Short mmCIF file of C-alpha atoms in Angstrom, two decimals:
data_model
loop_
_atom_site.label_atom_id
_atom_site.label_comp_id
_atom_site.label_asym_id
_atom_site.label_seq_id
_atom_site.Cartn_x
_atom_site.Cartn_y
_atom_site.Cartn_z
CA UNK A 5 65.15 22.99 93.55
CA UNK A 6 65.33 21.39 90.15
CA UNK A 7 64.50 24.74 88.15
CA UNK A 8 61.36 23.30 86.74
CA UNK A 9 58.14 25.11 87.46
CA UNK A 10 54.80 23.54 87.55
CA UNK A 11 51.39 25.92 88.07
CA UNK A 12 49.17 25.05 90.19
CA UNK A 13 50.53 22.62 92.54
CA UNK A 14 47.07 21.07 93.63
CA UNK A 15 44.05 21.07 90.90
CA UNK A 16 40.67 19.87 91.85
CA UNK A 17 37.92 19.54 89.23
CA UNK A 18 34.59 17.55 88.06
CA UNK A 19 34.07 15.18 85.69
CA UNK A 20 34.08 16.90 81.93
CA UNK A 21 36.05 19.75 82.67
CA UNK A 22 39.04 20.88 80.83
CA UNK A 23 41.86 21.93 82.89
CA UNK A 24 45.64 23.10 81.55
CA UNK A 25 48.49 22.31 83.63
CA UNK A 26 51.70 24.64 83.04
CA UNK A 27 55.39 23.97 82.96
CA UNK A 28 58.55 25.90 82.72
CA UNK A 29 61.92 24.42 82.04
CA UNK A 30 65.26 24.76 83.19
CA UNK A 31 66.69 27.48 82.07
CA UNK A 32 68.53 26.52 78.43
CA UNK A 33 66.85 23.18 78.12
CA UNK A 34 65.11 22.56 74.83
CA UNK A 35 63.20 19.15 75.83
CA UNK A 36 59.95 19.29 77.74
CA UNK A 37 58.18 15.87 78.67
CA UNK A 38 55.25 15.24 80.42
CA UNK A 39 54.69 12.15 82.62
CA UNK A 40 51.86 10.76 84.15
CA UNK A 41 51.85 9.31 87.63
CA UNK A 42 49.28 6.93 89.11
CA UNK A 43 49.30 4.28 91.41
CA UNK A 44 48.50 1.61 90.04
CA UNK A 45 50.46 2.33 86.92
CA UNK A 46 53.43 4.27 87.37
CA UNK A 47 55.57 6.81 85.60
CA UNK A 48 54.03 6.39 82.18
CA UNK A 49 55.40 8.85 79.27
CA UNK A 50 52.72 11.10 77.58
CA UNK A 51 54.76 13.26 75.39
CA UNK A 52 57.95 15.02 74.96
CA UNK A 53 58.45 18.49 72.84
CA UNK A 54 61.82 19.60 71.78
CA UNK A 55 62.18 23.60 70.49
CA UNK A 56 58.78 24.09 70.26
CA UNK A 57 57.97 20.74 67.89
CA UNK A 58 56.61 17.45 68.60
CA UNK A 59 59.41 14.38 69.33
CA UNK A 60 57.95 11.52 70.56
CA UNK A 61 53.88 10.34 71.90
CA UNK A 62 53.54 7.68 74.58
CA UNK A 63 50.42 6.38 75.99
CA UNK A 64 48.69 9.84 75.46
CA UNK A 65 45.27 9.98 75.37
CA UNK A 66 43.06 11.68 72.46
CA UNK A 67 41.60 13.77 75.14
CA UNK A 68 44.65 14.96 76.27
CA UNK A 69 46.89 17.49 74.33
CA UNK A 70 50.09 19.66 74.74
CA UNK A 71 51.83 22.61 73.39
CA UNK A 72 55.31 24.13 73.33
CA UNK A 73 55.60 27.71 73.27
CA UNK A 74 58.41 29.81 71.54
CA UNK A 75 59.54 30.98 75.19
CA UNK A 76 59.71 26.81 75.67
CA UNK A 77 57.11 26.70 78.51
CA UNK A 78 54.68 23.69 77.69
CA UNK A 79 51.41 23.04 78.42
CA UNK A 80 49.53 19.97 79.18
CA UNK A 81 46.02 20.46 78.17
CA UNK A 82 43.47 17.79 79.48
CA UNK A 83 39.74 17.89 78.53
CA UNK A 84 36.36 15.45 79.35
CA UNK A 85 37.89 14.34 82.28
CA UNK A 86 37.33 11.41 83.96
CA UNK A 87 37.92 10.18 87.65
CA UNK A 88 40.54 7.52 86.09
CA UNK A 89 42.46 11.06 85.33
CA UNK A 90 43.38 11.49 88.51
CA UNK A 91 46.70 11.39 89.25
CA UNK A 92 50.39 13.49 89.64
CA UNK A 93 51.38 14.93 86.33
CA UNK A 94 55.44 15.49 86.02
CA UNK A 95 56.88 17.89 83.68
CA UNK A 96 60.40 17.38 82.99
CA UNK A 97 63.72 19.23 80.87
CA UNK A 98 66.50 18.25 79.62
CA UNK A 99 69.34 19.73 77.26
CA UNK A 100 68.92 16.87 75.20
CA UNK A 101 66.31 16.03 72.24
CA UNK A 102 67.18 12.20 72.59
CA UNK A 103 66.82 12.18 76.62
CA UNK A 104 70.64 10.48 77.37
CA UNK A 105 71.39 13.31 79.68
CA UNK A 106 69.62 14.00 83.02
CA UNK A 107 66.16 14.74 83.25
CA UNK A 108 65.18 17.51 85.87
CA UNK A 109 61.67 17.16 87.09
CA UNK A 110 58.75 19.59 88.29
CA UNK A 111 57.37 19.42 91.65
CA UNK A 112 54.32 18.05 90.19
CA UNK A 113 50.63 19.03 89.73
CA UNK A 114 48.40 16.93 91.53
CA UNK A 115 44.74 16.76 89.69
CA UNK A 116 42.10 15.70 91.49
CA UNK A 117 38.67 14.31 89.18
CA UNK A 118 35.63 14.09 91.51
CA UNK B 17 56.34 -1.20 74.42
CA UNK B 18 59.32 -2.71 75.62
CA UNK B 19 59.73 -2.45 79.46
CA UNK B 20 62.23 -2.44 82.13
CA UNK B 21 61.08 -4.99 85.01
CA UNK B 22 61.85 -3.83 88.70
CA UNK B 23 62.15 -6.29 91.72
CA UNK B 24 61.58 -5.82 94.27
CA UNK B 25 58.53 -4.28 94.04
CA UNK B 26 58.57 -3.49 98.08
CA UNK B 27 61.48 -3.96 100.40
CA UNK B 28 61.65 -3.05 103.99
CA UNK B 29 64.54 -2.99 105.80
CA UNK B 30 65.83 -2.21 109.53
CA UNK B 31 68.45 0.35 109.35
CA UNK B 32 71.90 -0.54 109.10
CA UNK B 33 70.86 -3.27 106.59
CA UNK B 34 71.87 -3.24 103.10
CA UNK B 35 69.33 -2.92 100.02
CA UNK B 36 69.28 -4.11 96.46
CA UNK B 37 67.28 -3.44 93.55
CA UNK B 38 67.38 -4.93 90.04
CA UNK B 39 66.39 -3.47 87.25
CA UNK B 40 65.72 -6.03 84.30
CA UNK B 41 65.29 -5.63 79.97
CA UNK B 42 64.42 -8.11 77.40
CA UNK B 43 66.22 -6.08 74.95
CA UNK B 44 69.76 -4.05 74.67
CA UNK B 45 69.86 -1.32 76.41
CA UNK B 46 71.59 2.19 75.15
CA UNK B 47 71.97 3.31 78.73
CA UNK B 48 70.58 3.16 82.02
CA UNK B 49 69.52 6.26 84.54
CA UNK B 50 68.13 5.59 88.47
CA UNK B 51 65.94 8.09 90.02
CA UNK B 52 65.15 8.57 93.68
CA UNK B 53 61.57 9.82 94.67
CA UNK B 54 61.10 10.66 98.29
CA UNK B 55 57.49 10.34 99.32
CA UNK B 56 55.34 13.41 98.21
CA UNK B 57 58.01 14.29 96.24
CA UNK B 58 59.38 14.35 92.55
CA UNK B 59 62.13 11.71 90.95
CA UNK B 60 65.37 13.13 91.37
CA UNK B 61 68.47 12.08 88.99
CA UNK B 62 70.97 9.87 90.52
CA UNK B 63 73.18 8.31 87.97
CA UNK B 64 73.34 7.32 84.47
CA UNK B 65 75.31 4.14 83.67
CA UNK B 66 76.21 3.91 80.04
CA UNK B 67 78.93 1.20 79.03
CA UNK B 68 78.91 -2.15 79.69
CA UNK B 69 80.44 -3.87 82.75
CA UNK B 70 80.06 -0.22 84.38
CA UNK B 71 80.41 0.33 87.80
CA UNK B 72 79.82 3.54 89.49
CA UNK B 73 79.67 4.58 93.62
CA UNK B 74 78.24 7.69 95.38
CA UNK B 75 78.64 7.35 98.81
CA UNK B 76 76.87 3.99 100.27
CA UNK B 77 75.60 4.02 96.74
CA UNK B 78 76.58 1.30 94.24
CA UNK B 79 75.32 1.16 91.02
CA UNK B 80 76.17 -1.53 88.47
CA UNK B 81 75.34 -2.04 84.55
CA UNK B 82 75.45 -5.77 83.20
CA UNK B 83 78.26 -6.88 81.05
CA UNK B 84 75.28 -7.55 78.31
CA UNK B 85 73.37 -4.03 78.61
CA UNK B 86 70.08 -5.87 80.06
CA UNK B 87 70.35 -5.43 83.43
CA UNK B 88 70.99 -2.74 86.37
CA UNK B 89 71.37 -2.77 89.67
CA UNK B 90 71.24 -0.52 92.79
CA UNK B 91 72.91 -1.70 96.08
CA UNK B 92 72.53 0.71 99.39
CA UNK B 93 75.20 0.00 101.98
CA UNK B 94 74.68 0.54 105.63
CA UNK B 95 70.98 1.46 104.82
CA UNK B 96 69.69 4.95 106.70
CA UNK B 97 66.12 6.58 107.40
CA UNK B 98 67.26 9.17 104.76
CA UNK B 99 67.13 6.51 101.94
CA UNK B 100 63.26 5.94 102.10
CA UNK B 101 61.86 6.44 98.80
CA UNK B 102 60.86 4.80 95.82
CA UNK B 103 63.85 3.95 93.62
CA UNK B 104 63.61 4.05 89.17
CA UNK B 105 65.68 3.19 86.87
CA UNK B 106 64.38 4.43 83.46
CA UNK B 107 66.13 3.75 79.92
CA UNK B 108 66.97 6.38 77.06
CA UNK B 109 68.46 7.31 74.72
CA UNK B 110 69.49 5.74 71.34
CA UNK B 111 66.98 6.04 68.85
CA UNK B 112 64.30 6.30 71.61
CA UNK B 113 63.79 10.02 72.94
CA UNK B 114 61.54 8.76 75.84
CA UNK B 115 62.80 7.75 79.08
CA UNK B 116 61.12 4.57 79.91
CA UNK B 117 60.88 4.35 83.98
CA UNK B 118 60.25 1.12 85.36
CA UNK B 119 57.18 0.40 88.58
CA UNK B 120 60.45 1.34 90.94
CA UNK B 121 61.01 -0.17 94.54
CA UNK B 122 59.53 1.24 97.61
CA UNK B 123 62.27 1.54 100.45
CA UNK B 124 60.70 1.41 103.92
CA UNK B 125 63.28 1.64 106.56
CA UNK B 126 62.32 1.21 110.37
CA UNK B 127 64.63 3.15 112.85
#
């Protein structure tokens, strides 16, 4: 058990919707990032919040938005969705804003676009 | 962006035989980490390698940082049906707060 909590586990939704995915960190760690996983494309970085503030964007897309709250659980907010969404979303901690410690990942939510 | 290129890409192996992957960067790197993901599961931290030349072991686990800070590898002694996964190595740190995974290496081993 890595300490980080995803909500819900399996998410299956239609084309359009909006859907908001949940993480909560480690206890004590600041960071919060959000990875996408796919096939075809891998782990690809979507954004990481550190304290409640905004460090660094990736390949996030404008339909896609995320939050950190003062109790540092994020969320990963998703909206118009489109079958290409599909995929396992990670949320991960660390205790460090720069990531050069360990990360500790989520089990994962897996979202389903049909 | 700037990438870190895995090979293999696949590698299958009968068990008892040993494994490699190399992790590859066009560019410096600050440090290196490896992940393991079992299948269905989530990447779990393995090591971070941060000085040059470095050489660390865990178990049948070797892991190795160039003596330029480009290049990584992972060697698996004695490989065992408990190793399957798919194996990352991801850069951080410095001025970058992202950690960068590469595609990782799928380890099939038959029994």
């Amino acid at each position: 058990d890595s300490g980080v909590t995803q909500t819900p586990k399996h998410l299956i939704t239609a084309t359009g919707q909006r859907v908001t995915l949940r993480c909560s960190p480690r206890s004590g760690d600041l960071s919060v990032y959000w990875y996408q996983q796919s096939l075809d494309q891998g782990l690809q970085f979507l954004i990481q919040y550190y304290n409640g503030e905004e460090r660094a964007k990736g390949n996030i897309l404008e339909r896609f938005s995320a939050q950190q709250f003062p109790d540092l659980h994020s969320e990963l907010n998703l909206s118009s969705l489109e079958l290409g969404d599909s995929a396992l979303y990670f949320c991960a901690s660390s205790g460090s804003e720069r990531m050069n410690t360990e990360a500790f990942f989520g089990q994962g939510t897996r979202l389903t676009v049909v | 962006g700037q990438q870190v290129m895995q090979i293999p890409q696949y590698q299958h192996v009968q068990e008892g035989e040993d494994f490699t992957t190399y992790c590859n960067s066009s560019t410096t790197l600050s440090n290196i980490q490896w992940y393991k993901q079992r299948p269905g599961g989530h990447p779990v931290f393995l090591i971070q390698l941060v000085k040059s030349g470095e050489v660390k072991k865990q178990k049948r686990l070797t892991f190795q940082f160039g003596e330029a800070k480009k290049n990584s590898s992972l060697h698996i002694t004695a490989t065992q049906t408990t190793d399957v996964g798919t194996y990352f190595c991801a850069k951080s740190g410095g001025s970058n707060y992202k950690l960068t995974f590469g595609k990782g290496t799928l380890l099939t081993v038959n029994p």
